[in-house]
PDB file of C-alpha atoms in Angstrom:
ATOM      1  CA  MET A 100       0.000   0.000   0.000  1.00  0.00           C
ATOM      2  CA  ALA A 101       2.811   2.381   0.833  1.00  0.00           C
ATOM      3  CA  ALA A 102       4.410   1.670  -2.538  1.00  0.00           C
ATOM      4  CA  LEU A 103       1.128   2.535  -4.303  1.00  0.00           C
ATOM      5  CA  HIS A 104       0.845   5.921  -2.576  1.00  0.00           C
ATOM      6  CA  LEU A 105       4.438   6.651  -3.451  1.00  0.00           C
ATOM      7  CA  GLY A 106       3.708   5.865  -7.117  1.00  0.00           C
ATOM      8  CA  PHE A 107       0.774   8.293  -7.234  1.00  0.00           C
ATOM      9  CA  LEU A 108       2.956  10.991  -5.696  1.00  0.00           C
ATOM     10  CA  LEU A 109       5.621  10.526  -8.342  1.00  0.00           C
ATOM     11  CA  VAL A 110       3.076  10.725 -11.171  1.00  0.00           C
ATOM     12  CA  PHE A 111       1.648  13.950  -9.739  1.00  0.00           C
ATOM     13  CA  LEU A 112       5.055  15.563  -9.513  1.00  0.00           C
ATOM     14  CA  ILE A 113       5.903  14.585 -13.102  1.00  0.00           C
ATOM     15  CA  LEU A 114       2.653  16.086 -14.420  1.00  0.00           C
ATOM     16  CA  GLN A 115       3.354  19.346 -12.633  1.00  0.00           C
ATOM     17  CA  HIS A 116       6.689  19.716 -14.461  1.00  0.00           C
ATOM     18  CA  ILE A 117       5.467  18.932 -17.990  1.00  0.00           C
ATOM     19  CA  PRO A 118       6.117  22.061 -20.147  1.00  0.00           C
ATOM     20  CA  ARG A 119       2.969  23.906 -21.131  1.00  0.00           C
ATOM     21  CA  GLY A 120       2.258  27.019 -23.187  1.00  0.00           C
ATOM     22  CA  PHE A 121       2.100  30.368 -21.397  1.00  0.00           C
ATOM     23  CA  LEU A 122      -1.329  31.766 -20.525  1.00  0.00           C
ATOM     24  CA  VAL A 123      -1.851  35.481 -21.234  1.00  0.00           C
ATOM     25  CA  THR A 124      -0.348  37.421 -18.347  1.00  0.00           C
ATOM     26  CA  VAL A 125      -0.176  41.202 -17.881  1.00  0.00           C
ATOM     27  CA  GLN A 126       1.921  43.110 -15.370  1.00  0.00           C
ATOM     28  CA  THR A 127       3.274  46.578 -14.660  1.00  0.00           C
ATOM     29  CA  GLU A 128       6.633  47.727 -13.337  1.00  0.00           C
ATOM     30  CA  ASN A 129       5.114  50.452 -11.146  1.00  0.00           C
ATOM     31  CA  GLY A 130       1.563  50.255  -9.831  1.00  0.00           C
ATOM     32  CA  LYS A 131       1.658  53.724  -8.202  1.00  0.00           C
ATOM     33  CA  VAL A 132       2.998  56.585 -10.277  1.00  0.00           C
ATOM     34  CA  GLU A 133       3.457  60.175  -9.095  1.00  0.00           C
ATOM     35  CA  VAL A 134       4.438  63.043 -11.362  1.00  0.00           C
ATOM     36  CA  GLU A 135       4.470  66.814 -10.983  1.00  0.00           C
ATOM     37  CA  GLU A 136       2.054  68.824 -13.062  1.00  0.00           C
ATOM     38  CA  PHE A 137       3.329  69.396 -16.647  1.00  0.00           C
ATOM     39  CA  GLY A 138       5.977  66.707 -16.073  1.00  0.00           C
ATOM     40  CA  GLU A 139       6.605  63.473 -18.021  1.00  0.00           C
ATOM     41  CA  THR A 140       5.924  59.916 -16.867  1.00  0.00           C
ATOM     42  CA  VAL A 141       5.305  56.348 -18.116  1.00  0.00           C
ATOM     43  CA  LEU A 142       2.438  53.992 -17.342  1.00  0.00           C
ATOM     44  CA  SER A 143       4.125  50.636 -17.918  1.00  0.00           C
ATOM     45  CA  CYS A 144       2.454  47.496 -19.216  1.00  0.00           C
ATOM     46  CA  LYS A 145       4.055  44.179 -20.223  1.00  0.00           C
ATOM     47  CA  TYR A 146       2.342  40.983 -21.311  1.00  0.00           C
ATOM     48  CA  GLN A 147       2.933  37.376 -22.383  1.00  0.00           C
ATOM     49  CA  VAL A 148       0.522  35.276 -24.422  1.00  0.00           C
ATOM     50  CA  GLU A 149       0.115  31.544 -24.981  1.00  0.00           C
ATOM     51  CA  LYS A 150      -0.118  31.400 -28.791  1.00  0.00           C
ATOM     52  CA  ASP A 151      -2.108  34.343 -30.179  1.00  0.00           C
ATOM     53  CA  PRO A 152       0.307  36.255 -32.478  1.00  0.00           C
ATOM     54  CA  ASN A 153      -1.760  39.455 -32.535  1.00  0.00           C
ATOM     55  CA  PRO A 154      -3.188  40.226 -29.098  1.00  0.00           C
ATOM     56  CA  ARG A 155      -5.280  43.365 -28.700  1.00  0.00           C
ATOM     57  CA  VAL A 156      -4.039  46.021 -26.252  1.00  0.00           C
ATOM     58  CA  GLU A 157      -6.313  48.691 -24.744  1.00  0.00           C
ATOM     59  CA  TRP A 158      -5.845  51.328 -22.073  1.00  0.00           C
ATOM     60  CA  LYS A 159      -8.772  52.641 -20.037  1.00  0.00           C
ATOM     61  CA  LYS A 160      -9.043  55.363 -17.403  1.00  0.00           C
ATOM     62  CA  ILE A 161     -11.304  54.934 -14.377  1.00  0.00           C
ATOM     63  CA  ARG A 162     -12.136  58.023 -12.337  1.00  0.00           C
ATOM     64  CA  ASN A 163     -15.133  58.402 -10.026  1.00  0.00           C
ATOM     65  CA  ARG A 164     -16.594  55.223 -11.579  1.00  0.00           C
ATOM     66  CA  ASP A 165     -16.451  56.779 -15.067  1.00  0.00           C
ATOM     67  CA  VAL A 166     -14.597  54.667 -17.639  1.00  0.00           C
ATOM     68  CA  SER A 167     -13.053  56.231 -20.769  1.00  0.00           C
ATOM     69  CA  PHE A 168     -10.649  54.981 -23.432  1.00  0.00           C
ATOM     70  CA  VAL A 169      -7.061  56.230 -23.570  1.00  0.00           C
ATOM     71  CA  TYR A 170      -5.710  53.826 -26.196  1.00  0.00           C
ATOM     72  CA  TYR A 171      -8.221  52.106 -28.481  1.00  0.00           C
ATOM     73  CA  GLU A 172      -7.963  50.357 -31.845  1.00  0.00           C
ATOM     74  CA  GLY A 173      -4.293  51.171 -32.210  1.00  0.00           C
ATOM     75  CA  LYS A 174      -4.333  54.918 -31.436  1.00  0.00           C
ATOM     76  CA  ILE A 175      -4.348  57.430 -28.578  1.00  0.00           C
ATOM     77  CA  VAL A 176      -7.810  58.942 -28.093  1.00  0.00           C
ATOM     78  CA  GLY A 177      -9.527  61.542 -25.948  1.00  0.00           C
ATOM     79  CA  GLY A 178      -7.672  64.241 -24.054  1.00  0.00           C
ATOM     80  CA  PHE A 179      -4.307  62.466 -24.406  1.00  0.00           C
ATOM     81  CA  GLN A 180      -4.033  63.110 -28.133  1.00  0.00           C
ATOM     82  CA  GLY A 181      -0.940  65.162 -28.869  1.00  0.00           C
ATOM     83  CA  ARG A 182       0.663  64.702 -25.434  1.00  0.00           C
ATOM     84  CA  ALA A 183       1.005  60.914 -25.086  1.00  0.00           C
ATOM     85  CA  VAL A 184       2.601  58.155 -27.192  1.00  0.00           C
ATOM     86  CA  MET A 185       2.684  54.348 -27.063  1.00  0.00           C
ATOM     87  CA  GLU A 186       5.944  52.540 -26.294  1.00  0.00           C
ATOM     88  CA  GLY A 187       5.110  48.884 -26.828  1.00  0.00           C
ATOM     89  CA  ALA A 188       2.151  48.307 -24.562  1.00  0.00           C
ATOM     90  CA  SER A 189       3.153  51.189 -22.242  1.00  0.00           C
ATOM     91  CA  ILE A 190       1.973  54.812 -22.433  1.00  0.00           C
ATOM     92  CA  ARG A 191       4.351  57.735 -22.124  1.00  0.00           C
ATOM     93  CA  ILE A 192       2.594  60.928 -21.002  1.00  0.00           C
ATOM     94  CA  LYS A 193       4.689  63.911 -22.041  1.00  0.00           C
ATOM     95  CA  LYS A 194       2.721  66.639 -20.256  1.00  0.00           C
ATOM     96  CA  ALA A 195       0.750  65.484 -17.238  1.00  0.00           C
ATOM     97  CA  MET A 196      -2.273  67.548 -16.237  1.00  0.00           C
ATOM     98  CA  LEU A 197      -4.104  67.647 -12.921  1.00  0.00           C
ATOM     99  CA  LEU A 198      -7.164  65.995 -14.478  1.00  0.00           C
ATOM    100  CA  ASP A 199      -4.999  63.012 -15.480  1.00  0.00           C
ATOM    101  CA  SER A 200      -5.007  61.771 -11.889  1.00  0.00           C
ATOM    102  CA  GLY A 201      -6.887  58.499 -11.561  1.00  0.00           C
ATOM    103  CA  GLU A 202      -6.681  54.768 -12.101  1.00  0.00           C
ATOM    104  CA  TYR A 203      -5.587  53.278 -15.432  1.00  0.00           C
ATOM    105  CA  ARG A 204      -6.060  49.733 -16.648  1.00  0.00           C
ATOM    106  CA  CYS A 205      -4.023  47.968 -19.316  1.00  0.00           C
ATOM    107  CA  GLU A 206      -6.077  45.182 -20.900  1.00  0.00           C
ATOM    108  CA  VAL A 207      -4.639  42.519 -23.234  1.00  0.00           C
ATOM    109  CA  SER A 208      -7.006  40.259 -25.158  1.00  0.00           C
ATOM    110  CA  ALA A 209      -5.686  37.049 -26.832  1.00  0.00           C
ATOM    111  CA  ARG A 210      -8.640  35.142 -28.281  1.00  0.00           C
ATOM    112  CA  GLN A 211      -6.602  32.063 -29.246  1.00  0.00           C
ATOM    113  CA  ASP A 212      -5.301  31.555 -25.712  1.00  0.00           C
ATOM    114  CA  SER A 213      -6.981  29.321 -23.157  1.00  0.00           C
ATOM    115  CA  ARG A 214      -7.306  32.347 -20.887  1.00  0.00           C
ATOM    116  CA  PRO A 215      -8.070  35.135 -23.402  1.00  0.00           C
ATOM    117  CA  LEU A 216      -7.925  38.219 -21.166  1.00  0.00           C
ATOM    118  CA  GLY A 217      -5.396  39.696 -18.770  1.00  0.00           C
ATOM    119  CA  GLU A 218      -5.088  43.140 -17.161  1.00  0.00           C
ATOM    120  CA  ALA A 219      -2.907  45.294 -14.922  1.00  0.00           C
ATOM    121  CA  THR A 220      -3.802  48.457 -13.015  1.00  0.00           C
ATOM    122  CA  VAL A 221      -1.725  51.616 -12.541  1.00  0.00           C
ATOM    123  CA  SER A 222      -2.624  54.491 -10.204  1.00  0.00           C
ATOM    124  CA  LEU A 223      -1.508  57.956 -11.351  1.00  0.00           C
ATOM    125  CA  THR A 224      -1.316  60.993  -9.061  1.00  0.00           C
ATOM    126  CA  VAL A 225      -0.434  64.382 -10.538  1.00  0.00           C
ATOM    127  CA  LEU A 226       1.244  66.557  -7.907  1.00  0.00           C
ATOM    128  CA  VAL A 227       0.484  70.282  -7.797  1.00  0.00           C
ATOM    129  CA  PRO A 228       2.437  72.808  -5.683  1.00  0.00           C
ATOM    130  CA  PRO A 229       0.497  75.034  -3.292  1.00  0.00           C
ATOM    131  CA  ASP A 230      -0.860  78.416  -4.281  1.00  0.00           C
ATOM    132  CA  VAL A 231      -0.623  81.542  -2.099  1.00  0.00           C
ATOM    133  CA  PRO A 232      -2.996  80.670   0.765  1.00  0.00           C
ATOM    134  CA  SER A 233      -6.008  82.757   1.683  1.00  0.00           C
ATOM    135  CA  CYS A 234      -5.633  84.018   5.262  1.00  0.00           C
ATOM    136  CA  GLY A 235      -8.244  85.379   7.659  1.00  0.00           C
ATOM    137  CA  ILE A 236      -6.544  87.616  10.252  1.00  0.00           C
ATOM    138  CA  PRO A 237      -8.612  90.168  12.216  1.00  0.00           C
ATOM    139  CA  SER A 238      -7.118  93.635  12.509  1.00  0.00           C
ATOM    140  CA  SER A 239      -8.427  94.265  16.040  1.00  0.00           C
ATOM    141  CA  VAL A 240      -9.838  92.050  18.815  1.00  0.00           C
ATOM    142  CA  LEU A 241     -10.736  92.455  22.496  1.00  0.00           C
ATOM    143  CA  THR A 242      -8.809  90.915  25.350  1.00  0.00           C
ATOM    144  CA  GLY A 243     -10.307  87.826  26.938  1.00  0.00           C
ATOM    145  CA  THR A 244     -12.213  86.761  23.821  1.00  0.00           C
ATOM    146  CA  VAL A 245     -11.858  83.654  21.631  1.00  0.00           C
ATOM    147  CA  VAL A 246     -10.169  84.504  18.303  1.00  0.00           C
ATOM    148  CA  GLU A 247      -9.603  82.212  15.311  1.00  0.00           C
ATOM    149  CA  LEU A 248      -7.193  82.863  12.434  1.00  0.00           C
ATOM    150  CA  THR A 249      -7.716  80.838   9.240  1.00  0.00           C
ATOM    151  CA  CYS A 250      -5.428  79.761   6.390  1.00  0.00           C
ATOM    152  CA  ARG A 251      -6.445  77.798   3.282  1.00  0.00           C
ATOM    153  CA  ASP A 252      -4.745  76.630   0.072  1.00  0.00           C
ATOM    154  CA  ARG A 253      -7.259  75.226  -2.446  1.00  0.00           C
ATOM    155  CA  GLN A 254      -4.828  74.185  -5.189  1.00  0.00           C
ATOM    156  CA  GLY A 255      -2.113  71.951  -3.778  1.00  0.00           C
ATOM    157  CA  THR A 256      -2.080  68.170  -4.361  1.00  0.00           C
ATOM    158  CA  PRO A 257      -1.555  66.452  -2.013  1.00  0.00           C
ATOM    159  CA  PRO A 258      -3.305  68.771   0.481  1.00  0.00           C
ATOM    160  CA  SER A 259      -1.033  71.314   2.097  1.00  0.00           C
ATOM    161  CA  LEU A 260       0.123  71.450   5.676  1.00  0.00           C
ATOM    162  CA  TYR A 261       0.158  74.850   7.373  1.00  0.00           C
ATOM    163  CA  ARG A 262       2.518  76.758   9.649  1.00  0.00           C
ATOM    164  CA  TRP A 263       1.853  80.092  11.370  1.00  0.00           C
ATOM    165  CA  TYR A 264       4.384  82.847  12.032  1.00  0.00           C
ATOM    166  CA  LYS A 265       4.287  85.722  14.490  1.00  0.00           C
ATOM    167  CA  ASN A 266       6.665  88.603  13.832  1.00  0.00           C
ATOM    168  CA  GLY A 267       8.625  86.295  11.505  1.00  0.00           C
ATOM    169  CA  ILE A 268       9.025  83.500  14.105  1.00  0.00           C
ATOM    170  CA  ALA A 269       7.336  80.111  13.566  1.00  0.00           C
ATOM    171  CA  LEU A 270       4.756  79.279  16.236  1.00  0.00           C
ATOM    172  CA  PRO A 271       5.342  75.916  17.955  1.00  0.00           C
ATOM    173  CA  ASN A 272       2.471  73.437  17.911  1.00  0.00           C
ATOM    174  CA  THR A 273       2.319  73.728  21.712  1.00  0.00           C
ATOM    175  CA  PRO A 274       3.005  77.155  23.305  1.00  0.00           C
ATOM    176  CA  ALA A 275       4.777  75.585  26.296  1.00  0.00           C
ATOM    177  CA  GLN A 276       7.473  74.212  23.979  1.00  0.00           C
ATOM    178  CA  ASP A 277       8.987  77.667  23.482  1.00  0.00           C
ATOM    179  CA  PRO A 278       9.653  80.238  26.240  1.00  0.00           C
ATOM    180  CA  LEU A 279       8.743  83.024  23.793  1.00  0.00           C
ATOM    181  CA  PHE A 280       5.155  81.788  23.644  1.00  0.00           C
ATOM    182  CA  ALA A 281       4.781  80.237  27.098  1.00  0.00           C
ATOM    183  CA  ASN A 282       2.281  82.948  28.124  1.00  0.00           C
ATOM    184  CA  SER A 283       0.086  82.392  25.074  1.00  0.00           C
ATOM    185  CA  SER A 284      -2.963  80.149  25.022  1.00  0.00           C
ATOM    186  CA  TYR A 285      -3.686  78.893  21.522  1.00  0.00           C
ATOM    187  CA  THR A 286      -4.440  75.735  19.530  1.00  0.00           C
ATOM    188  CA  LEU A 287      -2.737  75.206  16.170  1.00  0.00           C
ATOM    189  CA  ASN A 288      -4.105  72.729  13.591  1.00  0.00           C
ATOM    190  CA  SER A 289      -1.526  72.144  10.859  1.00  0.00           C
ATOM    191  CA  SER A 290      -3.998  70.167   8.696  1.00  0.00           C
ATOM    192  CA  SER A 291      -6.910  72.624   8.650  1.00  0.00           C
ATOM    193  CA  GLY A 292      -4.751  75.754   8.952  1.00  0.00           C
ATOM    194  CA  THR A 293      -6.595  77.243  11.942  1.00  0.00           C
ATOM    195  CA  LEU A 294      -4.903  79.124  14.780  1.00  0.00           C
ATOM    196  CA  GLN A 295      -7.310  79.631  17.687  1.00  0.00           C
ATOM    197  CA  PHE A 296      -6.605  81.757  20.750  1.00  0.00           C
ATOM    198  CA  ASN A 297      -8.680  80.392  23.614  1.00  0.00           C
ATOM    199  CA  THR A 298      -8.283  83.592  25.657  1.00  0.00           C
ATOM    200  CA  VAL A 299      -6.467  86.289  23.738  1.00  0.00           C
ATOM    201  CA  SER A 300      -4.254  88.644  25.744  1.00  0.00           C
ATOM    202  CA  LYS A 301      -2.292  91.834  25.088  1.00  0.00           C
ATOM    203  CA  GLY A 302       0.855  89.768  24.574  1.00  0.00           C
ATOM    204  CA  ASP A 303      -0.707  88.082  21.537  1.00  0.00           C
ATOM    205  CA  ALA A 304      -0.633  91.291  19.504  1.00  0.00           C
ATOM    206  CA  GLY A 305       1.733  91.139  16.538  1.00  0.00           C
ATOM    207  CA  GLN A 306       2.283  90.512  12.830  1.00  0.00           C
ATOM    208  CA  TYR A 307       0.817  87.163  11.733  1.00  0.00           C
ATOM    209  CA  GLN A 308       1.490  85.186   8.565  1.00  0.00           C
ATOM    210  CA  CYS A 309       0.643  81.658   7.328  1.00  0.00           C
ATOM    211  CA  GLU A 310       2.689  79.290   5.140  1.00  0.00           C
ATOM    212  CA  ALA A 311       1.344  76.384   3.037  1.00  0.00           C
ATOM    213  CA  SER A 312       3.541  73.495   1.846  1.00  0.00           C
ATOM    214  CA  ASN A 313       2.962  69.980   0.492  1.00  0.00           C
ATOM    215  CA  GLY A 314       6.422  68.844  -0.580  1.00  0.00           C
ATOM    216  CA  VAL A 315       5.844  69.896  -4.198  1.00  0.00           C
ATOM    217  CA  GLY A 316       7.454  73.101  -5.370  1.00  0.00           C
ATOM    218  CA  GLU A 317       8.168  75.999  -3.024  1.00  0.00           C
ATOM    219  CA  PRO A 318       6.120  76.791   0.108  1.00  0.00           C
ATOM    220  CA  GLN A 319       3.822  79.790  -0.242  1.00  0.00           C
ATOM    221  CA  ARG A 320       2.926  82.457   2.321  1.00  0.00           C
ATOM    222  CA  CYS A 321       0.105  84.955   2.530  1.00  0.00           C
ATOM    223  CA  ALA A 322       0.772  88.629   3.254  1.00  0.00           C
ATOM    224  CA  ALA A 323       1.562  89.424   6.887  1.00  0.00           C
ATOM    225  CA  LYS A 324      -1.085  91.345   8.830  1.00  0.00           C
ATOM    226  CA  PHE A 325      -0.944  93.016  12.244  1.00  0.00           C
ATOM    227  CA  MET A 326      -3.483  91.922  14.853  1.00  0.00           C
ATOM    228  CA  GLN A 327      -4.127  94.551  17.541  1.00  0.00           C
ATOM    229  CA  ILE A 328      -5.419  93.602  21.001  1.00  0.00           C
ATOM    230  CA  ASP A 329      -7.660  96.202  22.700  1.00  0.00           C
ATOM    231  CA  ASP A 330      -8.829  96.279  26.313  1.00  0.00           C
ATOM    232  CA  MET A 331     -12.500  95.594  26.827  1.00  0.00           C
ATOM    233  CA  ASN A 332     -14.343  98.843  27.916  1.00  0.00           C
ATOM    234  CA  VAL A 333     -16.387  97.378  30.770  1.00  0.00           C
ATOM    235  CA  SER A 334     -17.535 100.781  32.123  1.00  0.00           C
ATOM    236  CA  GLY A 335     -18.777 101.799  28.683  1.00  0.00           C
ATOM    237  CA  ILE A 336     -20.748  98.585  28.317  1.00  0.00           C
ATOM    238  CA  VAL A 337     -22.332  99.061  31.753  1.00  0.00           C
ATOM    239  CA  ALA A 338     -23.246 102.685  30.938  1.00  0.00           C
ATOM    240  CA  ALA A 339     -24.852 101.636  27.667  1.00  0.00           C
ATOM    241  CA  VAL A 340     -26.912  98.975  29.454  1.00  0.00           C
ATOM    242  CA  VAL A 341     -28.094 101.544  32.035  1.00  0.00           C
ATOM    243  CA  VAL A 342     -29.096 104.057  29.352  1.00  0.00           C
ATOM    244  CA  VAL A 343     -31.035 101.437  27.406  1.00  0.00           C
ATOM    245  CA  SER A 344     -32.791 100.318  30.593  1.00  0.00           C
ATOM    246  CA  LEU A 345     -33.825 103.920  31.417  1.00  0.00           C
ATOM    247  CA  VAL A 346     -35.181 104.489  27.918  1.00  0.00           C
ATOM    248  CA  VAL A 347     -37.217 101.272  28.055  1.00  0.00           C
ATOM    249  CA  SER A 348     -38.544 102.197  31.525  1.00  0.00           C
ATOM    250  CA  MET A 349     -39.614 105.698  30.413  1.00  0.00           C
ATOM    251  CA  CYS A 350     -41.372 104.296  27.384  1.00  0.00           C
ATOM    252  CA  GLY A 351     -43.192 101.807  29.596  1.00  0.00           C
ATOM    253  CA  LEU A 352     -44.331 104.558  32.016  1.00  0.00           C
ATOM    254  CA  GLY A 353     -45.543 106.700  29.131  1.00  0.00           C
ATOM    255  CA  VAL A 354     -47.667 103.869  27.777  1.00  0.00           C
ATOM    256  CA  PHE A 355     -49.034 103.177  31.265  1.00  0.00           C
ATOM    257  CA  PHE A 356     -50.182 106.787  31.895  1.00  0.00           C
ATOM    258  CA  ALA A 357     -51.619 107.091  28.405  1.00  0.00           C
ATOM    259  CA  HIS A 358     -53.695 104.011  29.077  1.00  0.00           C
ATOM    260  CA  ARG A 359     -54.865 105.463  32.408  1.00  0.00           C
ATOM    261  CA  GLN A 360     -56.007 108.653  30.618  1.00  0.00           C
ATOM    262  CA  GLY A 361     -58.060 106.618  28.192  1.00  0.00           C
ATOM    263  CA  TYR A 362     -56.054 107.212  25.059  1.00  0.00           C
ATOM    264  CA  PHE A 363     -56.237 103.547  24.175  1.00  0.00           C
ATOM    265  CA  ASN A 364     -59.999 103.103  24.902  1.00  0.00           C
ATOM    266  CA  ARG A 365     -62.216 102.778  21.834  1.00  0.00           C
ATOM    267  CA  GLY A 366     -65.397 104.873  21.538  1.00  0.00           C
ATOM    268  CA  HIS A 367     -64.186 107.795  23.681  1.00  0.00           C
ATOM    269  CA  GLY A 368     -63.232 111.198  22.442  1.00  0.00           C
ATOM    270  CA  ARG A 369     -62.474 114.772  23.442  1.00  0.00           C
ATOM    271  CA  SER A 370     -64.280 118.057  22.598  1.00  0.00           C
ATOM    272  CA  PHE A 371     -62.527 121.209  21.504  1.00  0.00           C
ATOM    273  CA  TRP A 372     -64.031 124.623  22.374  1.00  0.00           C
ATOM    274  CA  ILE A 373     -63.842 127.385  19.811  1.00  0.00           C
ATOM    275  CA  PRO A 374     -65.076 130.702  21.398  1.00  0.00           C
ATOM    276  CA  GLN A 375     -66.518 132.309  18.250  1.00  0.00           C
ATOM    277  CA  TYR A 376     -69.004 129.453  17.796  1.00  0.00           C
ATOM    278  CA  GLU A 377     -72.025 128.893  20.015  1.00  0.00           C
ATOM    279  CA  ASP A 378     -72.104 125.156  19.744  1.00  0.00           C
ATOM    280  CA  ILE A 379     -69.679 122.388  20.592  1.00  0.00           C
ATOM    281  CA  VAL A 380     -69.879 119.391  18.405  1.00  0.00           C
ATOM    282  CA  GLN A 381     -68.696 116.088  19.848  1.00  0.00           C
ATOM    283  CA  ILE A 382     -68.048 113.286  17.369  1.00  0.00           C
ATOM    284  CA  SER A 383     -67.112 109.782  18.476  1.00  0.00           C
ATOM    285  CA  ASN A 384     -66.952 106.350  16.903  1.00  0.00           C
ATOM    286  CA  GLN A 385     -70.418 105.512  18.267  1.00  0.00           C
ATOM    287  CA  ASN A 386     -72.571 108.699  18.259  1.00  0.00           C
ATOM    288  CA  LEU A 387     -72.726 112.374  17.406  1.00  0.00           C
ATOM    289  CA  LYS A 388     -74.126 114.942  19.898  1.00  0.00           C
ATOM    290  CA  THR A 389     -74.564 118.718  20.028  1.00  0.00           C
ATOM    291  CA  VAL A 390     -74.133 120.466  23.371  1.00  0.00           C
ATOM    292  CA  GLU A 391     -75.979 123.811  23.694  1.00  0.00           C
ATOM    293  CA  THR A 392     -74.247 126.686  25.457  1.00  0.00           C
ATOM    294  CA  ASN A 393     -77.452 128.427  26.725  1.00  0.00           C
ATOM    295  CA  GLY A 394     -77.160 126.735  30.099  1.00  0.00           C
ATOM    296  CA  SER A 395     -79.395 123.848  29.244  1.00  0.00           C
ATOM    297  CA  SER A 396     -78.090 120.374  30.024  1.00  0.00           C
ATOM    298  CA  GLU A 397     -80.220 118.632  27.391  1.00  0.00           C
ATOM    299  CA  TYR A 398     -78.612 116.584  24.607  1.00  0.00           C
ATOM    300  CA  CYS A 399     -80.157 115.866  21.281  1.00  0.00           C
ATOM    301  CA  THR A 400     -79.385 113.182  18.739  1.00  0.00           C
ATOM    302  CA  ALA A 401     -77.406 114.411  15.782  1.00  0.00           C
ATOM    303  CA  PRO A 402     -79.218 114.425  12.449  1.00  0.00           C
ATOM    304  CA  GLN A 403     -78.109 112.058   9.728  1.00  0.00           C
ATOM    305  CA  ASP A 404     -77.444 114.776   7.176  1.00  0.00           C
ATOM    306  CA  TYR A 405     -74.074 115.936   8.492  1.00  0.00           C
ATOM    307  CA  SER A 406     -73.345 118.181   5.544  1.00  0.00           C
ATOM    308  CA  GLN A 407     -76.264 120.564   6.417  1.00  0.00           C
ATOM    309  CA  ASP A 408     -76.470 120.599  10.227  1.00  0.00           C
ATOM    310  CA  PHE A 409     -72.736 120.773  10.883  1.00  0.00           C
ATOM    311  CA  LYS A 410     -71.518 122.627   7.874  1.00  0.00           C
ATOM    312  CA  HIS A 411     -69.717 125.327   9.882  1.00  0.00           C
ATOM    313  CA  THR A 412     -68.784 123.281  12.902  1.00  0.00           C
ATOM    314  CA  GLN A 413     -65.124 123.446  13.845  1.00  0.00           C
ATOM    315  CA  SER A 414     -65.029 121.201  16.915  1.00  0.00           C
ATOM    316  CA  PHE A 415     -64.542 117.541  16.043  1.00  0.00           C
ATOM    317  CA  MET A 416     -63.753 114.381  17.918  1.00  0.00           C
ATOM    318  CA  LEU A 417     -60.494 112.835  16.597  1.00  0.00           C
TER     319      LEU A 417
END
């Protein structure tokens, strides 16, 4: 029995070493390619086939799930025309653009092979140096308040890291690391570019400037700007609060007394006496009465024809 198992093992090993034709295989020399903008680079692709003498080679670009041809039916197509050439199955890009960043796939099709399709993937990243960052630096702030300075570069690839300067000296990430800034209380975020003073003090006044860098090209700085720290005018704030309170109180008292005098009651009015006329006419929202001046206390209902009976009357209820 042991001899039989040994025989099967020998047959298996012999079969494994029998020469066979190559299946189609595709590979690349560099799966992750980085190149500076407007620079030159190669997306490599090499293949071996089993027996098909004329395999078909295609290059495709995949970006945000969109697939487009780069090399198709023996020629460069799309946006690479005029700035890319084929070198065997590889593509040489002579002038890389930012939009070229993405994933590329080299596909080799050999229909006569037992495995007719092979592919290799190359990732391309186009590096862009930072632009002059946009900085937000207030010109004047009050002591004891929370103040945030901002710095942002929207062009650099990869994203920039940020460093802040005060009077030409780089701020340490932690104030306690440097005796010059031991009395400051701030938080510095080198990724987002923010510099936040938790409680700004007079000693934080100075010329501030931000620098953006990403390892591509030269670092860029925004223009320096002076940030002034002013003392908070507590007495002025208290005086303003007192004045506003007095004004509100006086307005409230005025409304109260006006209500007591009946100015806000509907249906009530006031009569105005004009000496050269014998009668006083009182007009309200509800009735119209004439008061005689001959000493009589009788009241009569006003007639409906106002244009005749009160044509020359000068005393009206408003």
